[in-house]
CSV table of C-alpha atoms in Angstrom, one decimal:
chain,number,residue,atom,x,y,z
A,142,MET,CA,21.7,-2.7,-8.5
A,143,PRO,CA,21.3,-5.9,-10.7
A,144,PHE,CA,20.0,-9.1,-9.2
A,145,ASN,CA,21.9,-11.8,-10.9
A,146,LYS,CA,20.6,-14.9,-9.1
A,147,PRO,CA,17.3,-16.3,-10.3
A,148,GLN,CA,16.2,-17.1,-6.8
A,149,SER,CA,16.5,-13.4,-5.9
A,150,PHE,CA,13.9,-12.6,-8.6
A,151,LEU,CA,11.6,-15.5,-7.5
A,152,HIS,CA,11.7,-14.1,-4.0
A,153,TYR,CA,10.7,-10.7,-5.3
A,154,VAL,CA,7.8,-12.4,-7.1
A,155,ARG,CA,6.6,-13.9,-3.9
A,156,TYR,CA,7.0,-10.7,-2.1
A,157,ALA,CA,4.9,-8.9,-4.8
A,158,GLN,CA,2.2,-11.6,-4.5
A,159,LEU,CA,2.1,-11.1,-0.7
A,160,VAL,CA,1.8,-7.4,-1.1
A,161,ALA,CA,-1.0,-7.9,-3.6
A,162,GLN,CA,-2.8,-10.2,-1.1
A,163,LEU,CA,-2.3,-7.7,1.6
A,164,GLY,CA,-3.5,-5.0,-0.7
A,165,PHE,CA,-6.7,-6.8,-1.6
A,166,PHE,CA,-7.8,-7.8,1.9
A,167,SER,CA,-7.0,-4.4,3.4
A,168,THR,CA,-8.7,-2.6,0.5
A,169,ALA,CA,-11.7,-4.8,0.7
A,170,PHE,CA,-12.0,-4.4,4.5
A,171,PHE,CA,-11.5,-0.6,4.8
A,172,CYS,CA,-13.3,0.3,1.6
A,173,PHE,CA,-16.3,-1.8,2.7
A,174,ILE,CA,-16.4,0.0,6.0
A,175,LEU,CA,-16.2,3.4,4.3
A,176,VAL,CA,-19.0,2.5,1.9
A,177,PHE,CA,-21.1,1.1,4.7
A,178,LEU,CA,-20.7,4.1,6.9
A,179,THR,CA,-21.4,6.5,4.0
A,180,MET,CA,-24.6,4.7,3.1
A,181,PHE,CA,-26.0,3.8,6.6
A,182,GLY,CA,-24.0,5.4,9.3
A,183,VAL,CA,-23.2,9.1,8.5
A,184,LYS,CA,-26.2,11.3,9.0
A,185,ARG,CA,-24.8,14.5,7.4
A,186,ASN,CA,-25.9,15.1,3.8
A,187,PHE,CA,-22.7,15.3,1.7
A,188,GLY,CA,-24.7,15.9,-1.5
A,189,SER,CA,-23.4,14.4,-4.7
A,190,TYR,CA,-20.0,13.9,-3.0
A,191,LYS,CA,-21.6,10.9,-1.3
A,192,TYR,CA,-21.6,9.1,-4.6
A,193,LEU,CA,-17.9,9.7,-5.1
A,194,LEU,CA,-17.2,8.5,-1.6
A,195,ILE,CA,-19.0,5.2,-2.6
A,196,LEU,CA,-17.8,4.8,-6.1
A,197,PHE,CA,-14.1,5.4,-5.5
A,198,PRO,CA,-13.7,2.6,-3.0
A,199,MET,CA,-15.7,0.2,-5.2
A,200,VAL,CA,-13.2,0.9,-8.1
A,201,GLY,CA,-10.4,0.4,-5.7
A,202,ILE,CA,-11.8,-3.1,-4.7
A,203,PHE,CA,-12.2,-4.0,-8.3
A,204,PHE,CA,-8.5,-2.9,-9.1
A,205,ALA,CA,-7.3,-5.0,-6.1
A,206,SER,CA,-9.3,-8.0,-7.2
A,207,ILE,CA,-7.7,-8.0,-10.6
A,208,GLU,CA,-4.3,-7.8,-8.9
A,209,LEU,CA,-5.1,-10.7,-6.7
A,210,ILE,CA,-6.4,-12.9,-9.5
A,211,PHE,CA,-3.8,-12.3,-12.2
A,212,TYR,CA,-0.7,-11.3,-10.2
A,213,PRO,CA,0.6,-9.0,-12.9
A,214,ASN,CA,4.4,-8.5,-12.5
A,215,VAL,CA,7.0,-6.1,-14.0
A,216,TYR,CA,10.6,-6.7,-14.9
A,217,SER,CA,12.8,-3.8,-16.0
A,218,ASN,CA,16.0,-4.5,-18.0
A,219,ASN,CA,18.1,-1.7,-19.5
A,220,ALA,CA,16.0,0.1,-22.1
A,221,GLY,CA,12.9,-2.1,-21.7
A,222,TYR,CA,10.3,-3.4,-19.3
A,223,ILE,CA,7.7,-6.2,-19.5
A,224,LEU,CA,4.4,-6.2,-17.7
A,225,PHE,CA,3.4,-9.9,-17.6
A,226,SER,CA,1.5,-12.7,-15.9
A,227,THR,CA,2.1,-16.4,-15.8
A,228,SER,CA,-1.2,-17.0,-14.0
A,229,ARG,CA,-4.0,-18.8,-15.9
A,230,PRO,CA,-7.1,-18.4,-13.7
A,231,PHE,CA,-10.2,-20.1,-14.8
A,232,ASN,CA,-8.2,-21.8,-17.6
A,233,MET,CA,-8.0,-18.6,-19.6
A,234,SER,CA,-6.1,-18.3,-22.8
A,235,GLN,CA,-2.9,-16.4,-23.2
A,236,TYR,CA,-4.8,-13.8,-25.2
A,237,ALA,CA,-7.5,-13.4,-22.5
A,238,VAL,CA,-5.0,-12.8,-19.7
A,239,THR,CA,-3.2,-10.2,-21.9
A,240,TRP,CA,-6.5,-8.5,-22.4
A,241,PHE,CA,-7.1,-8.4,-18.6
A,242,ILE,CA,-3.6,-7.0,-18.0
A,243,GLY,CA,-4.7,-4.2,-20.3
A,244,LEU,CA,-7.9,-3.8,-18.3
A,245,TYR,CA,-5.8,-3.8,-15.1
A,246,ALA,CA,-3.7,-0.8,-16.5
A,247,GLY,CA,-6.9,0.9,-17.5
A,248,VAL,CA,-8.5,0.6,-14.1
A,249,TYR,CA,-5.4,2.2,-12.6
A,250,SER,CA,-6.0,5.2,-14.9
A,251,SER,CA,-9.7,5.3,-13.9
A,252,THR,CA,-8.6,5.4,-10.3
A,253,ILE,CA,-6.4,8.5,-10.7
A,254,SER,CA,-9.0,10.1,-12.9
A,255,MET,CA,-11.7,9.6,-10.2
A,256,LEU,CA,-9.3,11.1,-7.6
A,257,SER,CA,-8.9,14.3,-9.7
A,258,VAL,CA,-12.8,14.5,-9.9
A,259,GLN,CA,-12.9,14.4,-6.1
A,260,PHE,CA,-10.5,17.4,-6.0
A,261,LEU,CA,-12.6,19.2,-8.6
A,262,TYR,CA,-15.8,18.7,-6.6
A,263,ARG,CA,-14.3,20.1,-3.4
A,264,TYR,CA,-12.8,23.0,-5.3
A,265,TRP,CA,-16.2,23.9,-6.8
A,266,ALA,CA,-18.0,23.3,-3.4
A,267,VAL,CA,-15.9,26.1,-1.9
A,268,PHE,CA,-15.3,28.6,-4.8
A,269,ASP,CA,-18.2,28.1,-7.3
A,270,GLU,CA,-21.0,26.1,-5.8
A,271,THR,CA,-23.3,26.7,-8.8
A,272,LYS,CA,-21.1,24.3,-10.8
A,273,LEU,CA,-22.0,21.4,-8.5
A,274,ARG,CA,-25.1,21.0,-10.7
A,275,PHE,CA,-22.8,19.0,-13.0
A,276,PHE,CA,-22.6,16.4,-10.3
A,277,LYS,CA,-26.4,16.1,-9.7
A,278,GLY,CA,-28.8,13.7,-11.3
A,279,TRP,CA,-27.9,12.2,-14.7
A,280,ARG,CA,-25.0,14.7,-15.0
A,281,PHE,CA,-23.1,12.6,-12.5
A,282,LEU,CA,-22.7,10.1,-15.3
A,283,ILE,CA,-20.4,12.7,-17.0
A,284,TRP,CA,-17.8,12.0,-14.3
A,285,ILE,CA,-18.2,8.2,-14.6
A,286,ALA,CA,-17.7,8.6,-18.4
A,287,TYR,CA,-14.7,10.8,-17.7
A,288,SER,CA,-13.0,8.2,-15.6
A,289,ILE,CA,-14.0,5.3,-18.0
A,290,TYR,CA,-12.6,7.3,-21.0
A,291,PHE,CA,-9.2,7.9,-19.5
A,292,GLY,CA,-9.2,4.3,-18.3
A,293,PHE,CA,-9.9,3.1,-21.9
A,294,GLN,CA,-7.3,5.4,-23.3
A,295,TRP,CA,-4.6,4.2,-20.9
A,296,GLY,CA,-5.5,0.5,-21.2
A,297,PHE,CA,-5.9,0.5,-25.0
A,298,GLY,CA,-2.6,2.4,-25.3
A,299,VAL,CA,-0.8,-0.3,-23.2
A,300,TYR,CA,-2.4,-3.1,-25.1
A,301,TYR,CA,-1.9,-1.7,-28.6
A,302,PHE,CA,1.5,0.1,-28.4
A,303,ASP,CA,3.2,-2.4,-26.1
A,304,LYS,CA,2.3,-5.5,-27.9
A,305,ILE,CA,5.2,-8.0,-27.6
A,306,ASP,CA,7.0,-8.0,-31.0
A,307,ASP,CA,10.0,-10.0,-32.2
A,308,TYR,CA,12.5,-7.4,-31.2
A,309,ALA,CA,11.1,-7.2,-27.7
A,310,LYS,CA,11.2,-11.0,-27.4
A,311,ASN,CA,14.8,-11.2,-28.5
A,312,TYR,CA,15.7,-8.3,-26.2
A,313,LEU,CA,14.1,-9.8,-23.1
A,314,ARG,CA,14.0,-13.5,-23.8
A,315,LEU,CA,17.4,-14.5,-22.3
A,316,GLU,CA,16.9,-12.4,-19.2
A,317,MET,CA,13.4,-13.7,-18.6
A,318,MET,CA,14.7,-17.2,-18.8
A,319,GLN,CA,17.6,-16.6,-16.5
A,320,LYS,CA,15.8,-14.6,-13.9
A,321,TYR,CA,12.3,-16.1,-13.9
A,322,SER,CA,12.9,-19.5,-15.4
A,323,THR,CA,10.2,-18.8,-17.8
A,324,ASP,CA,9.8,-18.3,-21.7
A,325,PHE,CA,7.7,-15.9,-23.7
A,326,SER,CA,5.6,-18.8,-24.9
A,327,GLU,CA,4.4,-19.3,-21.3
A,328,ILE,CA,3.5,-15.7,-20.4
A,329,ALA,CA,0.8,-13.2,-21.2
A,330,GLY,CA,1.6,-9.5,-21.2
A,331,VAL,CA,3.0,-6.4,-22.9
A,332,ALA,CA,6.5,-5.1,-23.3
A,333,LEU,CA,8.3,-1.9,-24.2
A,334,VAL,CA,11.9,-1.4,-25.5
A,335,ALA,CA,12.7,2.2,-26.0
A,336,TYR,CA,15.6,1.9,-28.4
A,337,ASP,CA,16.6,-0.4,-31.3
A,338,LYS,CA,20.0,-2.0,-31.8
A,339,ASP,CA,21.3,1.2,-33.5
A,340,GLY,CA,20.2,3.4,-30.6
A,341,ASN,CA,17.2,4.9,-32.5
A,342,ILE,CA,13.9,5.5,-30.7
A,343,ARG,CA,11.3,2.9,-31.2
A,344,TRP,CA,8.5,5.4,-31.6
A,345,PHE,CA,5.6,2.9,-31.7
A,346,ASN,CA,6.5,1.7,-28.2
A,347,ILE,CA,7.3,5.2,-27.0
A,348,CYS,CA,3.7,6.3,-28.0
A,349,CYS,CA,2.5,4.3,-25.1
A,350,THR,CA,4.8,6.3,-22.7
A,351,LEU,CA,3.6,9.6,-24.3
A,352,ASN,CA,0.0,8.5,-23.9
A,353,MET,CA,0.5,7.6,-20.2
A,354,THR,CA,2.4,10.8,-19.6
A,355,ALA,CA,-0.4,12.9,-21.1
A,356,ILE,CA,-3.1,11.3,-18.9
A,357,MET,CA,-1.0,11.6,-15.7
A,358,LEU,CA,-0.3,15.2,-16.6
A,359,VAL,CA,-4.0,16.0,-17.0
A,360,GLN,CA,-5.0,14.4,-13.8
A,361,TYR,CA,-2.2,15.6,-11.6
A,362,SER,CA,-2.5,19.1,-12.9
A,363,ILE,CA,-6.2,19.2,-11.9
A,364,ILE,CA,-5.2,17.9,-8.4
A,365,ILE,CA,-2.4,20.4,-7.9
A,366,TYR,CA,-4.3,23.3,-9.3
A,367,CYS,CA,-7.4,22.7,-7.1
A,368,ALA,CA,-5.2,22.0,-4.0
A,369,ILE,CA,-3.1,25.1,-4.4
A,370,TRP,CA,-6.0,27.5,-4.8
A,371,MET,CA,-7.9,25.9,-1.9
A,372,TYR,CA,-4.9,26.3,0.3
A,373,ILE,CA,-4.5,29.9,-0.6
A,374,GLU,CA,-8.0,31.1,-0.5
A,375,MET,CA,-10.1,28.6,1.5
A,376,ASP,CA,-9.9,30.5,4.9
A,377,GLU,CA,-11.4,33.6,3.2
A,378,LYS,CA,-14.1,31.7,1.3
A,379,VAL,CA,-15.5,29.6,4.1
A,380,GLN,CA,-15.9,32.6,6.5
A,381,MET,CA,-19.4,33.2,5.1
A,382,LEU,CA,-20.5,29.6,5.8
A,383,SER,CA,-22.0,28.2,9.0
A,384,LEU,CA,-19.5,26.9,11.6
A,385,SER,CA,-20.6,23.3,10.9
A,386,LEU,CA,-20.0,23.6,7.1
A,387,ARG,CA,-16.8,25.5,7.7
A,388,ASN,CA,-15.4,22.7,9.8
A,389,LEU,CA,-16.6,20.1,7.3
A,390,HIS,CA,-14.8,21.9,4.4
A,391,LYS,CA,-11.6,22.2,6.4
A,392,GLN,CA,-11.8,18.5,7.3
A,393,PHE,CA,-12.3,17.5,3.6
A,394,PHE,CA,-9.4,19.9,2.7
A,395,LYS,CA,-7.1,18.1,5.1
A,396,THR,CA,-8.2,14.8,3.6
A,397,LEU,CA,-7.4,16.1,0.1
A,398,ILE,CA,-4.0,17.3,1.2
A,399,LEU,CA,-3.2,13.7,2.4
A,400,GLN,CA,-4.8,12.5,-0.8
A,401,ILE,CA,-2.0,14.4,-2.7
A,402,VAL,CA,0.9,13.0,-0.7
A,403,THR,CA,-0.4,9.5,-0.5
A,404,PRO,CA,-1.1,8.9,-4.3
A,405,THR,CA,2.1,10.7,-5.2
A,406,ILE,CA,4.0,8.0,-3.2
A,407,THR,CA,1.8,5.0,-4.0
A,408,LEU,CA,0.1,5.7,-7.3
A,409,PHE,CA,2.2,8.1,-9.4
A,410,SER,CA,5.8,7.6,-8.4
A,411,PRO,CA,6.0,3.7,-8.9
A,412,VAL,CA,4.4,4.0,-12.4
A,413,MET,CA,6.7,6.9,-13.3
A,414,LEU,CA,9.7,4.9,-12.3
A,415,ILE,CA,8.7,1.9,-14.4
A,416,ILE,CA,7.7,3.8,-17.6
A,417,TYR,CA,10.6,6.4,-17.6
A,418,LEU,CA,13.4,4.1,-16.6
A,419,PRO,CA,13.8,2.5,-20.1
A,420,LEU,CA,14.3,6.1,-21.6
A,421,LEU,CA,17.5,6.5,-19.6
A,422,ASP,CA,18.9,3.2,-21.0
A,423,LEU,CA,20.8,2.4,-17.8
A,424,GLU,CA,22.4,-0.9,-17.1
A,425,CYS,CA,19.7,-2.0,-14.7
A,426,ASP,CA,18.1,-5.3,-13.9
A,427,LEU,CA,15.3,-4.8,-11.5
A,428,PRO,CA,12.2,-6.7,-10.4
A,429,THR,CA,10.0,-3.5,-10.4
A,430,GLY,CA,6.8,-5.5,-9.9
A,431,ILE,CA,7.2,-5.0,-6.2
A,432,PHE,CA,6.6,-1.3,-6.7
A,433,LEU,CA,3.5,-1.9,-8.8
A,434,SER,CA,2.0,-4.2,-6.2
A,435,ALA,CA,2.1,-1.4,-3.7
A,436,VAL,CA,-0.4,0.5,-5.8
A,437,THR,CA,-3.1,-1.8,-4.6
A,438,LEU,CA,-2.6,-0.5,-1.1
A,439,TYR,CA,-3.7,3.0,-2.0
A,440,PRO,CA,-7.5,2.5,-1.9
A,441,ALA,CA,-7.3,1.2,1.6
A,442,MET,CA,-5.1,4.1,2.7
A,443,ASP,CA,-7.5,6.5,1.1
A,444,ALA,CA,-10.5,5.0,3.0
A,445,ILE,CA,-8.5,5.3,6.3
A,446,ILE,CA,-7.7,8.9,5.6
A,447,VAL,CA,-11.3,9.8,5.1
A,448,MET,CA,-12.5,7.9,8.1
A,449,TYR,CA,-9.8,9.2,10.3
A,450,ILE,CA,-10.1,13.0,9.5
A,451,VAL,CA,-13.8,13.5,8.8
A,452,SER,CA,-15.3,13.6,12.3
A,453,ASP,CA,-18.8,12.4,11.0
A,454,TYR,CA,-17.2,9.1,10.1
A,455,LYS,CA,-15.7,8.7,13.6
A,456,LYS,CA,-19.0,9.5,15.3
A,457,ALA,CA,-20.9,7.1,13.0
A,458,ALA,CA,-18.4,4.4,13.6
A,459,LYS,CA,-18.5,4.8,17.4
A,460,THR,CA,-22.3,4.9,17.4
A,461,MET,CA,-22.6,1.8,15.2
A,462,LEU,CA,-20.0,0.0,17.2
A,463,LYS,CA,-21.8,0.9,20.5
A,464,LYS,CA,-25.1,-0.4,19.1
A,465,ALA,CA,-23.4,-3.7,18.0
A,466,LEU,CA,-21.8,-4.2,21.4
A,467,ASP,CA,-25.1,-3.5,23.1
A,468,ARG,CA,-26.9,-6.0,20.9
A,469,ALA,CA,-24.2,-8.6,21.5
A,470,SER,CA,-24.4,-7.9,25.3
A,471,ALA,CA,-28.1,-8.3,25.2
A,472,TRP,CA,-27.9,-11.5,23.3
A,473,LEU,CA,-25.3,-13.0,25.7
A,474,ASN,CA,-27.5,-12.0,28.7
A,475,THR,CA,-30.5,-13.7,27.0
A,476,VAL,CA,-28.4,-16.8,26.4
A,477,GLU,CA,-27.2,-16.8,30.0
A,478,THR,CA,-30.8,-16.3,31.3
A,479,ASP,CA,-32.0,-19.2,29.1
A,480,GLN,CA,-29.2,-21.5,30.3
A,481,SER,CA,-29.9,-20.5,33.9
A,482,SER,CA,-33.6,-21.2,33.6
A,483,THR,CA,-32.8,-24.6,31.9
A,484,ARG,CA,-30.5,-25.5,34.8
A,485,THR,CA,-33.1,-24.5,37.4
A,486,ARG,CA,-35.8,-26.6,35.7
A,487,SER,CA,-33.4,-29.5,35.4
A,488,THR,CA,-32.5,-29.3,39.1
A,489,ALA,CA,-36.1,-29.1,40.2
A,490,THR,CA,-37.0,-32.1,38.1
A,491,ASN,CA,-34.1,-34.1,39.6
A,492,ARG,CA,-35.2,-33.2,43.1
A,493,SER,CA,-38.8,-34.2,42.4
A,494,ALA,CA,-37.6,-37.5,40.9
A,495,ALA,CA,-35.5,-38.2,44.0
A,496,LEU,CA,-38.4,-37.4,46.4
A,497,ASN,CA,-40.7,-39.7,44.5
A,498,ARG,CA,-38.2,-42.6,44.8
A,499,SER,CA,-37.9,-42.0,48.5
């Protein structure tokens, strides 16, 4: 459904900014708690998985921070879309902001890549524990490099293949002026138009879509493959483990199941809608940036899922909260005792002074 009034689009821009702010503060809060509990609260040894539980939330906070600073927005019109920002934080140039938009897209790819690494770790932990050696010591850097590589491939693809050319400017200029009251000279960003005026595919732009599709296909295939086999054979494989480890694996499996459903809704679906909509060349006029802003909520949701399902986190949180309340109570009692002693001494002094005057 087209939104023909400029104020409608400006409302959606404000909504997108509010979602971005909500995403940042919720992500920062819950991810910090998850990292803190992982490092100082949980007593169980998770092995190398501990580093993934720390690294993933930190990437999420970084992603949400970029969203909060630059407020990237998306506008989809017929066979094209534009990912842009009118923000100029720290007096950055238009070129610098465009570069950060590419970085923002790249961090998104690193996020979904790191999610697939978590699934791979849990799969090997159950079915082929010897391969966990690839997560120990310096080999853990392999998975960091893996996530950075796909982040670079996605970000560079967006920056290079979706550079705003004259055809994209002419295709989107009038709509951008009418809907957002802004001109291309005022914005930094990237744009894609799937077809030229004769209906031919603009392959240079479409290479960006193909690149993103390939990356998502790789990561989602790993996630689905690991999840399906863990679902089919986990009960049989964990029977040989101790009861404690068996429960832990089942808890992490439940976590990973929710980590399929949640990113499918918040990470994959919004981006797929944005990048494939132009290929249909429908008569659409949509402020799709509101969907992109919801992506920032995922790291917070992921942290909540882990802390809710894995019992070690609930126990650690309760223990640390109890200690904090006990310390606060002890401090309040100390303050009340000091105040009472002060009042007693003051009363005694006043009585002594009164008796002396008598």
